[in-house]
PDB file of C-alpha atoms in Angstrom:
ATOM      1  CA  UNK K 166      23.675 -10.110  27.016  1.00 82.00           C
ATOM      2  CA  UNK K 167      25.635 -12.162  24.492  1.00 87.00           C
ATOM      3  CA  UNK K 168      28.994 -13.458  25.733  1.00 92.00           C
ATOM      4  CA  UNK K 169      31.962 -15.109  24.065  1.00 95.00           C
ATOM      5  CA  UNK K 170      34.847 -16.680  25.985  1.00 96.00           C
ATOM      6  CA  UNK K 171      37.919 -18.016  24.237  1.00 97.00           C
ATOM      7  CA  UNK K 172      40.536 -20.345  25.650  1.00 97.00           C
ATOM      8  CA  UNK K 173      43.389 -20.617  26.035  1.00 97.00           C
ATOM      9  CA  UNK K 174      44.460 -16.977  25.902  1.00 95.00           C
ATOM     10  CA  UNK K 175      47.766 -18.035  24.382  1.00 96.00           C
ATOM     11  CA  UNK K 176      49.026 -21.274  22.872  1.00 97.00           C
ATOM     12  CA  UNK K 177      52.512 -22.242  21.819  1.00 98.00           C
ATOM     13  CA  UNK K 178      52.908 -25.235  19.504  1.00 97.00           C
ATOM     14  CA  UNK K 179      55.764 -26.947  17.780  1.00 97.00           C
ATOM     15  CA  UNK K 180      55.452 -27.108  14.024  1.00 97.00           C
ATOM     16  CA  UNK K 181      53.340 -30.164  13.197  1.00 96.00           C
ATOM     17  CA  UNK K 182      51.798 -30.397  16.671  1.00 97.00           C
ATOM     18  CA  UNK K 183      48.007 -30.408  16.219  1.00 97.00           C
ATOM     19  CA  UNK K 184      45.717 -28.747  18.747  1.00 97.00           C
ATOM     20  CA  UNK K 185      42.338 -27.051  19.232  1.00 98.00           C
ATOM     21  CA  UNK K 186      41.155 -23.614  20.252  1.00 98.00           C
ATOM     22  CA  UNK K 187      37.915 -23.255  22.181  1.00 98.00           C
ATOM     23  CA  UNK K 188      35.143 -20.683  21.918  1.00 98.00           C
ATOM     24  CA  UNK K 189      32.302 -20.887  24.449  1.00 98.00           C
ATOM     25  CA  UNK K 190      29.307 -18.703  23.843  1.00 96.00           C
ATOM     26  CA  UNK K 191      26.055 -17.591  25.440  1.00 94.00           C
ATOM     27  CA  UNK K 192      23.453 -16.130  23.142  1.00 90.00           C
ATOM     28  CA  UNK K 193      19.665 -16.042  23.186  1.00 86.00           C
ATOM     29  CA  UNK K 194      19.481 -17.556  19.722  1.00 88.00           C
ATOM     30  CA  UNK K 195      22.403 -18.137  17.374  1.00 91.00           C
ATOM     31  CA  UNK K 196      22.254 -16.695  13.901  1.00 90.00           C
ATOM     32  CA  UNK K 197      25.902 -17.355  13.156  1.00 93.00           C
ATOM     33  CA  UNK K 198      29.303 -17.994  14.731  1.00 95.00           C
ATOM     34  CA  UNK K 199      32.352 -16.568  13.019  1.00 95.00           C
ATOM     35  CA  UNK K 200      36.081 -17.252  13.161  1.00 97.00           C
ATOM     36  CA  UNK K 201      38.635 -14.647  12.181  1.00 96.00           C
ATOM     37  CA  UNK K 202      42.411 -14.568  12.030  1.00 97.00           C
ATOM     38  CA  UNK K 203      44.259 -11.391  12.983  1.00 95.00           C
ATOM     39  CA  UNK K 204      47.932 -10.774  12.294  1.00 95.00           C
ATOM     40  CA  UNK K 205      49.809  -8.072  14.240  1.00 91.00           C
ATOM     41  CA  UNK K 206      49.082  -4.600  12.930  1.00 90.00           C
ATOM     42  CA  UNK K 207      46.327  -5.790  10.587  1.00 93.00           C
ATOM     43  CA  UNK K 208      42.568  -6.073  10.529  1.00 95.00           C
ATOM     44  CA  UNK K 209      40.802  -9.370  11.236  1.00 95.00           C
ATOM     45  CA  UNK K 210      40.569 -11.696   8.247  1.00 95.00           C
ATOM     46  CA  UNK K 211      37.376 -13.725   7.861  1.00 93.00           C
ATOM     47  CA  UNK K 212      37.789 -17.505   8.009  1.00 95.00           C
ATOM     48  CA  UNK K 213      34.481 -19.309   8.617  1.00 92.00           C
ATOM     49  CA  UNK K 214      30.799 -18.931   9.416  1.00 94.00           C
ATOM     50  CA  UNK K 215      28.946 -21.728  11.221  1.00 95.00           C
ATOM     51  CA  UNK K 216      25.178 -21.647  11.569  1.00 93.00           C
ATOM     52  CA  UNK K 217      23.950 -24.748  13.387  1.00 93.00           C
ATOM     53  CA  UNK K 218      25.148 -27.430  15.800  1.00 94.00           C
ATOM     54  CA  UNK K 219      26.955 -30.236  14.027  1.00 95.00           C
ATOM     55  CA  UNK K 220      28.175 -28.065  11.199  1.00 96.00           C
ATOM     56  CA  UNK K 221      31.852 -28.219  10.182  1.00 97.00           C
ATOM     57  CA  UNK K 222      33.922 -26.075   7.818  1.00 96.00           C
ATOM     58  CA  UNK K 223      37.494 -26.657   6.622  1.00 96.00           C
ATOM     59  CA  UNK K 224      40.189 -24.540   5.055  1.00 94.00           C
ATOM     60  CA  UNK K 225      43.683 -25.894   4.567  1.00 94.00           C
ATOM     61  CA  UNK K 226      44.944 -26.920   8.031  1.00 96.00           C
ATOM     62  CA  UNK K 227      41.961 -25.410   9.865  1.00 97.00           C
ATOM     63  CA  UNK K 228      38.647 -27.031  10.715  1.00 98.00           C
ATOM     64  CA  UNK K 229      35.884 -25.307  12.652  1.00 98.00           C
ATOM     65  CA  UNK K 230      33.126 -27.216  14.435  1.00 98.00           C
ATOM     66  CA  UNK K 231      30.035 -26.088  16.323  1.00 97.00           C
ATOM     67  CA  UNK K 232      27.901 -27.403  19.185  1.00 95.00           C
ATOM     68  CA  UNK K 233      25.045 -25.701  21.010  1.00 92.00           C
ATOM     69  CA  UNK K 234      27.413 -24.143  23.536  1.00 94.00           C
ATOM     70  CA  UNK K 235      30.850 -23.949  21.948  1.00 97.00           C
ATOM     71  CA  UNK K 236      32.946 -24.005  18.833  1.00 98.00           C
ATOM     72  CA  UNK K 237      36.361 -25.472  18.245  1.00 98.00           C
ATOM     73  CA  UNK K 238      38.999 -24.436  15.776  1.00 98.00           C
ATOM     74  CA  UNK K 239      41.165 -27.466  15.107  1.00 98.00           C
ATOM     75  CA  UNK K 240      44.613 -26.857  13.684  1.00 97.00           C
ATOM     76  CA  UNK K 241      46.218 -29.881  12.064  1.00 97.00           C
ATOM     77  CA  UNK K 242      49.999 -30.023  11.612  1.00 97.00           C
ATOM     78  CA  UNK K 243      50.410 -26.262  12.011  1.00 97.00           C
ATOM     79  CA  UNK K 244      53.153 -24.281  10.308  1.00 97.00           C
ATOM     80  CA  UNK K 245      54.866 -21.091  11.540  1.00 97.00           C
ATOM     81  CA  UNK K 246      52.733 -19.048   9.127  1.00 97.00           C
ATOM     82  CA  UNK K 247      49.656 -20.103  11.107  1.00 97.00           C
ATOM     83  CA  UNK K 248      50.902 -17.945  13.983  1.00 98.00           C
ATOM     84  CA  UNK K 249      48.280 -15.255  14.634  1.00 97.00           C
ATOM     85  CA  UNK K 250      45.475 -14.330  16.997  1.00 96.00           C
ATOM     86  CA  UNK K 251      42.263 -16.232  16.279  1.00 97.00           C
ATOM     87  CA  UNK K 252      39.026 -14.446  17.115  1.00 96.00           C
ATOM     88  CA  UNK K 253      35.605 -15.979  17.621  1.00 97.00           C
ATOM     89  CA  UNK K 254      32.383 -13.960  17.350  1.00 95.00           C
ATOM     90  CA  UNK K 255      28.639 -14.612  17.570  1.00 93.00           C
ATOM     91  CA  UNK K 256      25.636 -12.979  16.013  1.00 90.00           C
ATOM     92  CA  UNK K 257      22.253 -13.406  17.677  1.00 87.00           C
ATOM     93  CA  UNK K 258      18.890 -13.865  16.046  1.00 85.00           C
ATOM     94  CA  UNK K 259      16.362 -11.089  16.314  1.00 75.00           C
ATOM     95  CA  UNK K 260      17.040  -7.397  16.172  1.00 70.00           C
ATOM     96  CA  UNK K 261      19.850  -6.288  13.921  1.00 72.00           C
ATOM     97  CA  UNK K 262      23.157  -7.845  13.043  1.00 69.00           C
ATOM     98  CA  UNK K 263      25.291  -6.919  16.062  1.00 79.00           C
ATOM     99  CA  UNK K 264      28.297  -9.184  16.482  1.00 88.00           C
ATOM    100  CA  UNK K 265      29.988  -9.900  19.814  1.00 90.00           C
ATOM    101  CA  UNK K 266      33.683 -10.810  19.778  1.00 93.00           C
ATOM    102  CA  UNK K 267      35.797 -12.837  22.167  1.00 94.00           C
ATOM    103  CA  UNK K 268      39.231 -11.623  23.196  1.00 93.00           C
ATOM    104  CA  UNK K 269      41.036 -14.179  21.055  1.00 95.00           C
ATOM    105  CA  UNK K 270      43.640 -16.916  21.328  1.00 96.00           C
ATOM    106  CA  UNK K 271      47.172 -15.909  20.427  1.00 96.00           C
ATOM    107  CA  UNK K 272      48.782 -18.846  18.636  1.00 98.00           C
ATOM    108  CA  UNK K 273      52.517 -19.165  18.175  1.00 98.00           C
ATOM    109  CA  UNK K 274      53.899 -22.018  16.055  1.00 97.00           C
ATOM    110  CA  UNK K 275      57.585 -22.642  16.531  1.00 97.00           C
ATOM    111  CA  UNK K 276      59.688 -24.171  13.720  1.00 95.00           C
TER     112      UNK K 276
ATOM    113  CA  UNK T 118      37.201  -6.404  -6.022  1.00 51.00           C
ATOM    114  CA  UNK T 119      38.408  -3.823  -3.525  1.00 70.00           C
ATOM    115  CA  UNK T 120      38.031  -4.635   0.138  1.00 91.00           C
ATOM    116  CA  UNK T 121      37.240  -2.303   2.985  1.00 95.00           C
ATOM    117  CA  UNK T 122      39.443   0.767   2.914  1.00 96.00           C
ATOM    118  CA  UNK T 123      40.406   2.923   5.859  1.00 97.00           C
ATOM    119  CA  UNK T 124      42.443   6.085   5.993  1.00 96.00           C
ATOM    120  CA  UNK T 125      44.633   7.304   7.320  1.00 97.00           C
ATOM    121  CA  UNK T 126      46.434   4.153   8.432  1.00 97.00           C
ATOM    122  CA  UNK T 127      48.291   6.067  11.127  1.00 97.00           C
ATOM    123  CA  UNK T 128      47.202   9.299  12.758  1.00 98.00           C
ATOM    124  CA  UNK T 129      49.049  11.337  15.364  1.00 98.00           C
ATOM    125  CA  UNK T 130      47.221  14.044  17.276  1.00 98.00           C
ATOM    126  CA  UNK T 131      48.042  16.240  20.224  1.00 97.00           C
ATOM    127  CA  UNK T 132      45.706  16.371  23.188  1.00 97.00           C
ATOM    128  CA  UNK T 133      42.729  18.593  22.454  1.00 97.00           C
ATOM    129  CA  UNK T 134      42.850  18.205  18.668  1.00 98.00           C
ATOM    130  CA  UNK T 135      40.245  16.469  16.533  1.00 98.00           C
ATOM    131  CA  UNK T 136      40.731  13.070  14.904  1.00 98.00           C
ATOM    132  CA  UNK T 137      38.768  12.121  11.805  1.00 98.00           C
ATOM    133  CA  UNK T 138      38.856   8.500  10.644  1.00 98.00           C
ATOM    134  CA  UNK T 139      37.418   7.396   7.303  1.00 98.00           C
ATOM    135  CA  UNK T 140      36.044   4.080   6.130  1.00 97.00           C
ATOM    136  CA  UNK T 141      34.926   3.080   2.646  1.00 96.00           C
ATOM    137  CA  UNK T 142      32.969  -0.207   2.731  1.00 94.00           C
ATOM    138  CA  UNK T 143      33.165  -2.947   0.162  1.00 93.00           C
ATOM    139  CA  UNK T 144      31.274  -2.259  -3.032  1.00 89.00           C
ATOM    140  CA  UNK T 145      27.603  -3.001  -2.558  1.00 85.00           C
ATOM    141  CA  UNK T 146      27.779  -3.034   1.238  1.00 88.00           C
ATOM    142  CA  UNK T 147      25.517  -0.629   3.077  1.00 87.00           C
ATOM    143  CA  UNK T 148      26.236  -1.613   6.685  1.00 90.00           C
ATOM    144  CA  UNK T 149      29.268  -0.234   8.535  1.00 94.00           C
ATOM    145  CA  UNK T 150      30.529  -1.055  12.017  1.00 95.00           C
ATOM    146  CA  UNK T 151      33.258   0.683  13.976  1.00 97.00           C
ATOM    147  CA  UNK T 152      35.338  -1.129  16.586  1.00 97.00           C
ATOM    148  CA  UNK T 153      38.120  -0.088  18.890  1.00 97.00           C
ATOM    149  CA  UNK T 154      40.996  -2.340  19.911  1.00 95.00           C
ATOM    150  CA  UNK T 155      43.568  -1.702  22.598  1.00 89.00           C
ATOM    151  CA  UNK T 156      46.867  -3.664  22.623  1.00 79.00           C
ATOM    152  CA  UNK T 157      46.358  -7.275  23.737  1.00 74.00           C
ATOM    153  CA  UNK T 158      42.605  -6.734  24.008  1.00 79.00           C
ATOM    154  CA  UNK T 159      39.613  -7.782  21.952  1.00 84.00           C
ATOM    155  CA  UNK T 160      37.485  -5.775  19.575  1.00 91.00           C
ATOM    156  CA  UNK T 161      35.027  -3.476  21.324  1.00 92.00           C
ATOM    157  CA  UNK T 162      31.912  -2.502  19.404  1.00 92.00           C
ATOM    158  CA  UNK T 163      31.375   1.224  19.092  1.00 95.00           C
ATOM    159  CA  UNK T 164      28.684   2.017  16.531  1.00 95.00           C
ATOM    160  CA  UNK T 165      26.646   0.482  13.700  1.00 94.00           C
ATOM    161  CA  UNK T 166      25.484   2.582  10.785  1.00 94.00           C
ATOM    162  CA  UNK T 167      23.534   2.146   7.612  1.00 92.00           C
ATOM    163  CA  UNK T 168      23.459   4.778   4.899  1.00 89.00           C
ATOM    164  CA  UNK T 169      22.318   8.059   6.549  1.00 90.00           C
ATOM    165  CA  UNK T 170      21.219   6.265   9.729  1.00 94.00           C
ATOM    166  CA  UNK T 171      22.792   5.391  13.067  1.00 95.00           C
ATOM    167  CA  UNK T 172      21.315   2.052  14.096  1.00 92.00           C
ATOM    168  CA  UNK T 173      23.197   1.406  17.350  1.00 92.00           C
ATOM    169  CA  UNK T 174      25.668   3.717  19.069  1.00 93.00           C
ATOM    170  CA  UNK T 175      25.548   2.011  22.443  1.00 91.00           C
ATOM    171  CA  UNK T 176      29.290   1.293  22.462  1.00 92.00           C
ATOM    172  CA  UNK T 177      30.353   4.823  21.720  1.00 94.00           C
ATOM    173  CA  UNK T 178      31.139   7.342  24.483  1.00 94.00           C
ATOM    174  CA  UNK T 179      28.421   9.969  24.728  1.00 91.00           C
ATOM    175  CA  UNK T 180      30.839  12.854  24.647  1.00 94.00           C
ATOM    176  CA  UNK T 181      33.476  13.771  22.056  1.00 97.00           C
ATOM    177  CA  UNK T 182      32.703  10.816  19.749  1.00 97.00           C
ATOM    178  CA  UNK T 183      30.403  10.910  16.739  1.00 97.00           C
ATOM    179  CA  UNK T 184      29.924   8.866  13.583  1.00 97.00           C
ATOM    180  CA  UNK T 185      28.174   9.285  10.269  1.00 96.00           C
ATOM    181  CA  UNK T 186      27.640   7.386   7.038  1.00 95.00           C
ATOM    182  CA  UNK T 187      26.348   9.832   4.433  1.00 93.00           C
ATOM    183  CA  UNK T 188      24.482   8.923   1.281  1.00 90.00           C
ATOM    184  CA  UNK T 189      27.628   9.664  -0.700  1.00 90.00           C
ATOM    185  CA  UNK T 190      31.157   9.153   0.523  1.00 92.00           C
ATOM    186  CA  UNK T 191      32.839   7.218   3.302  1.00 95.00           C
ATOM    187  CA  UNK T 192      31.746   6.647   6.852  1.00 97.00           C
ATOM    188  CA  UNK T 193      33.514   8.953   9.299  1.00 98.00           C
ATOM    189  CA  UNK T 194      34.321   8.436  12.957  1.00 98.00           C
ATOM    190  CA  UNK T 195      35.093  11.766  14.606  1.00 98.00           C
ATOM    191  CA  UNK T 196      36.784  12.197  17.951  1.00 98.00           C
ATOM    192  CA  UNK T 197      36.849  15.723  19.288  1.00 98.00           C
ATOM    193  CA  UNK T 198      39.308  17.036  21.868  1.00 98.00           C
ATOM    194  CA  UNK T 199      41.300  13.811  21.932  1.00 97.00           C
ATOM    195  CA  UNK T 200      42.895  12.567  25.133  1.00 97.00           C
ATOM    196  CA  UNK T 201      45.712  10.056  25.643  1.00 95.00           C
ATOM    197  CA  UNK T 202      43.198   7.350  26.481  1.00 94.00           C
ATOM    198  CA  UNK T 203      41.817   7.562  22.940  1.00 96.00           C
ATOM    199  CA  UNK T 204      45.058   6.039  21.592  1.00 96.00           C
ATOM    200  CA  UNK T 205      44.065   2.726  20.039  1.00 96.00           C
ATOM    201  CA  UNK T 206      43.492   0.934  16.765  1.00 97.00           C
ATOM    202  CA  UNK T 207      40.119   1.706  15.219  1.00 98.00           C
ATOM    203  CA  UNK T 208      38.698  -0.825  12.794  1.00 97.00           C
ATOM    204  CA  UNK T 209      35.841  -0.497  10.402  1.00 97.00           C
ATOM    205  CA  UNK T 210      33.905  -3.500   9.106  1.00 95.00           C
ATOM    206  CA  UNK T 211      31.358  -3.662   6.334  1.00 93.00           C
ATOM    207  CA  UNK T 212      28.546  -6.109   5.814  1.00 86.00           C
ATOM    208  CA  UNK T 213      26.449  -6.706   2.743  1.00 74.00           C
ATOM    209  CA  UNK T 214      23.781  -8.888   4.303  1.00 68.00           C
ATOM    210  CA  UNK T 215      22.878 -10.497   7.596  1.00 66.00           C
ATOM    211  CA  UNK T 216      26.074 -12.443   8.056  1.00 77.00           C
ATOM    212  CA  UNK T 217      29.825 -12.060   8.166  1.00 85.00           C
ATOM    213  CA  UNK T 218      31.616  -8.729   8.449  1.00 90.00           C
ATOM    214  CA  UNK T 219      34.743  -7.854   6.511  1.00 93.00           C
ATOM    215  CA  UNK T 220      37.331  -5.660   8.146  1.00 96.00           C
ATOM    216  CA  UNK T 221      39.560  -2.888   6.930  1.00 96.00           C
ATOM    217  CA  UNK T 222      43.241  -2.557   7.876  1.00 96.00           C
ATOM    218  CA  UNK T 223      42.510  -0.140  10.698  1.00 97.00           C
ATOM    219  CA  UNK T 224      43.624   3.333  11.727  1.00 98.00           C
ATOM    220  CA  UNK T 225      46.150   3.523  14.514  1.00 97.00           C
ATOM    221  CA  UNK T 226      45.583   6.686  16.505  1.00 97.00           C
ATOM    222  CA  UNK T 227      48.320   8.011  18.754  1.00 97.00           C
ATOM    223  CA  UNK T 228      47.583  10.940  21.025  1.00 97.00           C
ATOM    224  CA  UNK T 229      50.635  12.800  22.285  1.00 95.00           C
TER     225      UNK T 229
END
């Protein structure tokens, strides 16, 4: 069974203090790994898809990287508006397109 | 380019009533997923549908819950005889191909 574990569960940063969120996964074969951002009371917002080890994607202050066992979401010089829960999910090869989500990292950026 | 739409956004039901949640996928998308999320918890897969077909309902309780995605109209998640434990946020996601899913704003169900 596919598994996704995210750490830490919660992270508190000062504005401008860079850090990384971790997503460890177990899947028979990886079709894609996804990162989402979820604000309170809203649906998850798609950020990135990574397909193979070594791949990197960037968007503003966020950079996602992928290895064969984990993915990192690096946040550079975060701002208070980056505060949200960040969700990681994996999609396995074979079968249909079922996606398995982790429980998320709740990020708080303090001014 | 409209995104995924869900209605109602908030739904209050008394125990024993029926709850009907609707999801209209993005234009051109024919795959719909339903998830449930409890406060401070992750997204739990419930059911995956394509037009007129249920592909995987392994995450959906066998009793009281049903889902459909007709040829015309939105996908519907139906919960019969609701209980307090059904209170949660229910999210719908649509997918146009084999990759990323796009989520709607959710329906927050409260059972009194």
